[in-house]
Amino acid sequence: MSAEVSERFKVWTGNNETIIYSPFEYESTWLIESWWDDLTMHTFFKNHWFKSVYLSLAYVIATNLLQKYMETRKPKSMRPLLLAWNGFLAVFSIMGTWRFGIEFYDAVFRRGFIDSICLAVNPKSPSAFWACMFALSKIAEFGDTMFLVLRKRPVIFLHWYHHAVVLILSWHAAIELTAPGRWFIFMNYLVHSIMYTYYAVTSVGYRLPKLVSMTVTFLQTLQMLIGVSISCIVLYLKLNGEMCQQSYDNLALSFGIYASFLVLFSSFFNNAYLVKKDKKTAVKQD
Ligand SMILES: CC(C)(COP(=O)(O)OP(=O)(O)OC[C@H]1O[C@@H](n2cnc3c(N)ncnc32)[C@H](O)[C@@H]1OP(=O)(O)O)[C@@H](O)C(=O)NCCC(=O)NCCSC(=O)CC(=O)O
């Protein structure tokens, strides 16, 4: 290995696996960011990632059962609790954007795009902690659906499908700390910072201009488009011999899930902001 190459990346080994990562060091580490060490983190996801499939199935079943239970009951208001819930997730996402963003910025703007999609974050750094919190937070996000059901609001396919499969994808990616995960995690923390702030505001009954929700949906859709594009670029690089920290299994899973999200969010955008208006006009005209 040449000096140039060894400066570019380092190799983490543990649990009979290797992770190729960029040796980025944070200037300071928060106390909470030392909560889990790299080996505990890796062991947890390696041993338990498949439980995300059971958790997602349990989530879908529980959503259906709760909907049945609520059929004969009045919707609950829950406004203060909903505000606290969305506010908490907004603050969590903002913190994730900030802390994870420090490494993301360095990777993209100093080390370059290829390194940012081919070399993982440092498994011993705060980035790995926020990647791990990201994966765990996907269980907490099931709470969104419980609020919708208890308030007797519609739970659209996009919503429950997204919540169920994103948990499986992020737990599967956490085992190998995939390099493209740097993009997926940063984009999602950023979009969720805006989305949960939006939901926090709407949960107290305040209506924001349509341009705001349209911007959120646009950013979500753009995130899915970037996710699909990155998966294609990683495939191209791997086929051409570039060393990329993402297995073919995870690459296929990422591509499939991001492609399905792209279709669903494009269609949501179309129905919510483009077609809907025409339909209303059509009904009025009838
Ligand atoms: C602009 C959007 C963020 C929201 O669109 P909506 O149609 O849900 O917007 P809306 O303003 O009509 O809100 C619908 C109702 O849900 C309530 N609501 C409050 N908190 C919520 C929460 N945490 N999750 C879902 N719904 C919530 C709102 O207050 C409102 O209630 P009331 O009826 O009382 O006014 C959109 O882009 C979108 O994502 N729509 C898909 C639906 C969805 O569930 N998205 C979130 C998960 S997807 C995701 O998270 C993608 C990603 O990873 O980036």
Coordinates of C-alpha atoms and ligand atoms in Angstrom, one line a residue:
M1 CA 0.0 0.0 0.0
S2 CA 1.5 3.4 -1.0
A3 CA 1.8 6.2 1.5
E4 CA -0.6 8.2 -0.6
V5 CA -3.2 5.5 -0.4
S6 CA -2.8 4.9 3.3
E7 CA -3.3 8.6 3.9
R8 CA -6.5 8.5 1.9
F9 CA -8.1 5.7 3.9
K10 CA -7.8 3.5 7.0
V11 CA -9.1 0.0 7.6
W12 CA -11.2 -0.9 10.7
T13 CA -11.5 -4.6 11.6
G14 CA -13.7 -6.2 14.1
N15 CA -16.2 -9.1 14.3
N16 CA -14.3 -10.7 11.3
E17 CA -15.3 -7.8 9.1
T18 CA -13.5 -4.8 7.6
I19 CA -14.7 -1.2 7.0
I20 CA -12.7 1.1 4.7
Y21 CA -13.0 4.6 6.1
S22 CA -11.8 8.2 5.8
P23 CA -9.6 9.1 8.8
F24 CA -11.5 12.3 9.7
E25 CA -11.2 13.5 13.3
Y26 CA -13.6 15.9 15.0
E27 CA -12.2 18.9 17.0
S28 CA -14.3 18.0 20.0
T29 CA -16.6 15.1 21.0
W30 CA -19.8 15.5 23.0
L31 CA -20.1 13.3 26.1
I32 CA -23.2 11.6 24.6
E33 CA -21.3 10.8 21.4
S34 CA -19.0 8.5 23.4
W35 CA -22.1 6.5 24.6
W36 CA -21.4 3.6 22.3
D37 CA -18.0 2.4 21.1
D38 CA -17.3 1.2 17.6
L39 CA -17.2 -2.5 18.4
T40 CA -20.4 -2.5 20.5
M41 CA -22.2 -0.6 17.7
H42 CA -21.0 -3.0 15.1
T43 CA -21.8 -6.1 17.2
F44 CA -25.3 -4.7 17.9
F45 CA -26.3 -4.2 14.2
K46 CA -24.5 -7.3 13.0
N47 CA -26.4 -9.5 15.6
H48 CA -29.7 -7.7 15.5
W49 CA -30.2 -6.1 12.1
F50 CA -32.7 -8.8 11.0
K51 CA -35.0 -7.9 13.9
S52 CA -35.7 -4.7 11.9
V53 CA -37.8 -6.9 9.6
Y54 CA -39.8 -8.2 12.5
L55 CA -40.2 -4.7 14.0
S56 CA -41.4 -3.4 10.6
L57 CA -44.0 -6.3 10.3
A58 CA -45.1 -5.7 13.9
Y59 CA -45.5 -1.9 13.0
V60 CA -47.7 -2.7 10.0
I61 CA -49.9 -5.1 12.0
A62 CA -50.2 -2.8 15.0
T63 CA -51.2 0.1 12.7
N64 CA -54.0 -2.0 11.2
L65 CA -55.2 -3.3 14.6
L66 CA -55.2 0.2 16.0
Q67 CA -57.1 1.5 13.0
K68 CA -59.8 -1.2 13.6
Y69 CA -59.9 -0.3 17.3
M70 CA -60.4 3.4 16.5
E71 CA -63.2 2.7 14.0
T72 CA -65.9 2.8 16.7
R73 CA -64.1 5.6 18.7
K74 CA -63.9 9.3 18.4
P75 CA -60.6 10.9 17.2
K76 CA -58.3 12.1 19.9
S77 CA -57.1 15.7 19.8
M78 CA -53.6 15.3 21.3
R79 CA -52.4 18.7 20.0
P80 CA -49.9 19.4 22.9
L81 CA -48.4 15.9 22.7
L82 CA -48.2 16.1 18.9
L83 CA -46.4 19.4 19.2
A84 CA -43.9 18.0 21.7
W85 CA -43.4 14.9 19.5
N86 CA -42.7 16.8 16.3
G87 CA -40.7 19.4 18.2
F88 CA -38.5 16.7 19.7
L89 CA -37.9 15.0 16.3
A90 CA -37.2 18.4 14.8
V91 CA -34.5 19.2 17.4
F92 CA -33.0 15.7 17.1
S93 CA -32.8 16.1 13.3
I94 CA -31.2 19.6 13.6
M95 CA -28.6 18.2 16.0
G96 CA -27.9 15.3 13.6
T97 CA -27.6 17.7 10.6
W98 CA -25.1 19.8 12.5
R99 CA -22.9 17.1 14.0
F100 CA -23.0 14.7 11.1
G101 CA -22.8 17.6 8.7
I102 CA -19.3 18.6 9.9
E103 CA -17.9 15.3 8.5
F104 CA -20.1 15.4 5.5
Y105 CA -18.9 18.9 4.5
D106 CA -15.3 17.9 4.9
A107 CA -15.8 14.7 2.9
V108 CA -17.6 16.3 0.0
F109 CA -15.8 19.6 -0.2
R110 CA -12.2 18.7 0.9
R111 CA -11.8 15.0 0.1
G112 CA -14.1 15.0 -3.0
F113 CA -17.2 13.3 -4.2
I114 CA -15.7 9.9 -5.0
D115 CA -14.3 9.6 -1.4
S116 CA -17.6 10.7 0.0
I117 CA -19.5 7.8 -1.7
C118 CA -16.7 5.2 -1.4
L119 CA -15.1 5.6 2.0
A120 CA -17.1 5.2 5.2
V121 CA -17.2 7.7 8.1
N122 CA -14.7 7.0 10.9
P123 CA -16.2 4.2 13.0
K124 CA -14.7 5.7 16.1
S125 CA -16.0 9.2 15.6
P126 CA -19.1 11.2 16.4
S127 CA -20.3 10.6 12.8
A128 CA -20.6 6.9 13.6
F129 CA -22.7 7.7 16.7
W130 CA -25.1 9.9 14.7
A131 CA -25.3 7.2 12.0
C132 CA -26.2 4.8 14.7
M133 CA -28.8 7.2 16.3
F134 CA -30.2 7.7 12.8
A135 CA -30.8 3.9 12.4
L136 CA -32.4 3.7 15.9
S137 CA -34.5 6.8 15.3
K138 CA -36.3 5.0 12.6
I139 CA -38.1 2.9 15.3
A140 CA -39.1 6.1 17.1
E141 CA -40.6 7.5 13.9
F142 CA -43.3 4.7 14.0
G143 CA -44.8 7.1 16.6
D144 CA -45.8 9.4 13.7
T145 CA -48.3 6.7 12.5
M146 CA -49.7 6.1 15.9
F147 CA -50.6 9.8 16.1
L148 CA -52.2 9.7 12.7
V149 CA -54.3 6.7 13.7
L150 CA -55.3 8.0 17.1
R151 CA -56.4 11.3 15.5
K152 CA -58.2 9.3 12.8
R153 CA -56.3 10.8 10.0
P154 CA -55.6 8.8 6.8
V155 CA -52.5 6.7 6.7
I156 CA -51.5 6.7 3.1
F157 CA -49.5 3.9 1.5
L158 CA -46.4 6.1 1.0
H159 CA -46.4 6.9 4.8
W160 CA -46.5 3.4 6.2
Y161 CA -44.4 1.8 3.4
H162 CA -41.7 4.5 3.9
H163 CA -41.6 4.0 7.7
A164 CA -41.5 0.2 7.4
V165 CA -38.8 -0.2 4.8
V166 CA -36.5 2.7 5.8
L167 CA -35.9 0.9 9.1
I168 CA -34.8 -2.3 7.4
L169 CA -32.5 -0.3 5.0
S170 CA -30.8 1.7 7.7
W171 CA -30.2 -1.2 10.0
H172 CA -28.8 -3.3 7.1
A173 CA -26.5 -0.4 6.1
A174 CA -25.4 0.2 9.7
I175 CA -23.6 -3.3 9.8
E176 CA -21.2 -2.2 7.1
L177 CA -21.3 1.5 7.8
T178 CA -21.8 2.0 4.1
A179 CA -20.1 5.0 2.5
P180 CA -23.1 6.3 0.5
G181 CA -24.9 6.2 3.8
R182 CA -23.0 9.4 4.5
W183 CA -25.1 11.1 1.8
F184 CA -28.4 9.3 2.7
I185 CA -28.1 10.1 6.4
F186 CA -27.1 13.7 6.0
M187 CA -29.8 14.4 3.4
N188 CA -32.5 12.8 5.6
Y189 CA -31.4 14.6 8.8
L190 CA -31.6 17.9 6.8
V191 CA -34.9 17.1 5.2
H192 CA -36.4 15.9 8.5
S193 CA -35.2 19.1 10.3
I194 CA -37.5 21.0 7.9
M195 CA -40.3 18.4 7.8
Y196 CA -40.7 18.0 11.6
T197 CA -40.5 21.7 12.1
Y198 CA -43.3 22.0 9.5
Y199 CA -45.3 19.3 11.3
A200 CA -44.7 20.9 14.7
V201 CA -46.2 24.2 13.3
T202 CA -49.2 22.4 11.6
S203 CA -49.9 20.3 14.7
V204 CA -51.0 23.4 16.7
G205 CA -53.5 24.1 13.9
Y206 CA -51.5 26.7 12.1
R207 CA -51.7 26.5 8.3
L208 CA -48.6 27.4 6.3
P209 CA -48.7 28.6 2.7
K210 CA -48.8 25.8 0.1
L211 CA -45.4 26.9 -1.1
V212 CA -43.9 25.6 2.2
S213 CA -45.3 22.1 2.0
M214 CA -44.5 22.0 -1.7
T215 CA -40.8 22.9 -0.9
V216 CA -40.7 20.1 1.7
T217 CA -42.1 17.5 -0.8
F218 CA -39.7 18.8 -3.5
L219 CA -36.7 18.3 -1.1
Q220 CA -37.9 14.8 -0.2
T221 CA -38.2 13.9 -3.9
L222 CA -34.8 15.4 -4.7
Q223 CA -33.4 13.3 -1.8
M224 CA -34.8 10.1 -3.4
L225 CA -33.4 11.2 -6.9
I226 CA -30.0 11.7 -5.4
G227 CA -30.2 8.4 -3.6
V228 CA -31.0 6.5 -6.8
S229 CA -28.2 8.4 -8.7
I230 CA -25.6 7.7 -6.0
S231 CA -26.5 3.9 -6.1
C232 CA -26.0 3.9 -9.9
I233 CA -22.7 5.7 -9.6
V234 CA -21.4 3.3 -6.9
L235 CA -22.4 0.4 -9.1
Y236 CA -20.5 1.9 -12.0
L237 CA -17.4 2.5 -9.8
K238 CA -17.5 -1.0 -8.3
L239 CA -17.8 -2.6 -11.7
N240 CA -14.7 -0.6 -12.7
G241 CA -12.6 -1.8 -9.8
E242 CA -13.0 1.2 -7.4
M243 CA -12.9 0.1 -3.8
C244 CA -16.3 1.2 -2.4
Q245 CA -17.5 0.6 1.2
Q246 CA -20.9 -0.9 0.2
S247 CA -21.7 -4.6 -0.5
Y248 CA -23.7 -5.5 -3.6
D249 CA -26.5 -6.7 -1.2
N250 CA -26.8 -3.3 0.4
L251 CA -26.4 -1.6 -3.0
A252 CA -29.3 -3.6 -4.4
L253 CA -31.5 -2.9 -1.4
S254 CA -30.7 0.9 -1.5
F255 CA -31.3 1.1 -5.2
G256 CA -34.7 -0.7 -4.9
I257 CA -35.9 1.2 -1.9
Y258 CA -34.8 4.6 -3.2
A259 CA -36.3 3.9 -6.6
S260 CA -39.6 3.0 -5.1
F261 CA -39.5 6.2 -2.9
L262 CA -38.8 8.3 -6.0
V263 CA -41.8 6.9 -7.8
L264 CA -44.1 7.4 -4.7
F265 CA -42.9 10.9 -3.8
S266 CA -43.0 12.1 -7.5
S267 CA -46.6 10.8 -7.7
F268 CA -47.4 12.4 -4.3
F269 CA -46.0 15.7 -5.6
N270 CA -48.0 15.4 -8.7
N271 CA -51.3 14.6 -6.9
A272 CA -50.9 17.1 -4.1
Y273 CA -49.8 20.2 -6.0
L274 CA -50.4 19.7 -9.7
V275 CA -53.4 17.4 -10.4
K276 CA -55.5 18.1 -7.3
K277 CA -56.3 21.7 -8.3
D278 CA -57.5 20.5 -11.7
K279 CA -59.8 17.9 -10.1
K280 CA -61.3 20.4 -7.7
T281 CA -62.0 22.7 -10.7
A282 CA -63.4 19.8 -12.6
V283 CA -65.8 18.9 -9.7
K284 CA -66.9 22.5 -9.4
Q285 CA -67.6 22.7 -13.1
D286 CA -69.8 19.5 -12.9
Ligands
LIG1 C1 -45.4 18.2 3.1 C2 -45.3 16.8 3.6 C3 -44.1 16.7 4.6 C4 -46.6 16.5 4.4 O1 -47.6 16.3 3.7 P1 -49.1 16.0 4.3 O2 -50.1 15.7 3.3 O3 -48.9 14.9 5.4 O4 -49.3 17.4 5.0 P2 -50.5 18.0 5.8 O5 -50.1 19.4 6.1 O6 -51.7 17.9 5.0 O7 -50.6 17.2 7.1 C5 -51.4 16.1 7.3 C6 -51.8 15.9 8.8 O8 -50.8 15.1 9.5 C7 -50.4 15.8 10.7 N1 -49.2 15.4 11.3 C8 -48.6 16.0 12.3 N2 -47.5 15.4 12.6 C9 -47.2 14.4 11.8 C10 -46.2 13.5 11.6 N3 -45.1 13.5 12.4 N4 -46.3 12.6 10.6 C11 -47.3 12.6 9.8 N5 -48.4 13.5 9.9 C12 -48.3 14.4 10.9 C13 -50.6 17.2 10.2 O9 -50.6 18.1 11.3 C14 -51.9 17.2 9.5 O10 -52.9 17.0 10.4 P3 -54.3 17.8 10.3 O11 -55.2 17.0 9.4 O12 -54.8 17.9 11.7 O13 -54.0 19.1 9.7 C15 -45.2 15.9 2.4 O14 -44.1 16.2 1.6 C16 -45.2 14.4 2.8 O15 -44.2 13.8 3.2 N6 -46.3 13.7 2.7 C17 -46.4 12.3 2.8 C18 -47.1 11.9 4.1 C19 -46.1 11.6 5.2 O16 -46.5 11.0 6.2 N7 -44.9 12.1 5.2 C20 -43.9 11.9 6.3 C21 -43.1 10.6 6.2 S1 -42.2 10.5 4.7 C22 -40.5 10.9 5.1 O17 -40.2 11.1 6.2 C23 -39.6 11.1 3.9 C24 -38.3 11.3 4.2 O18 -37.6 10.4 4.8 O19 -37.7 12.4 3.9

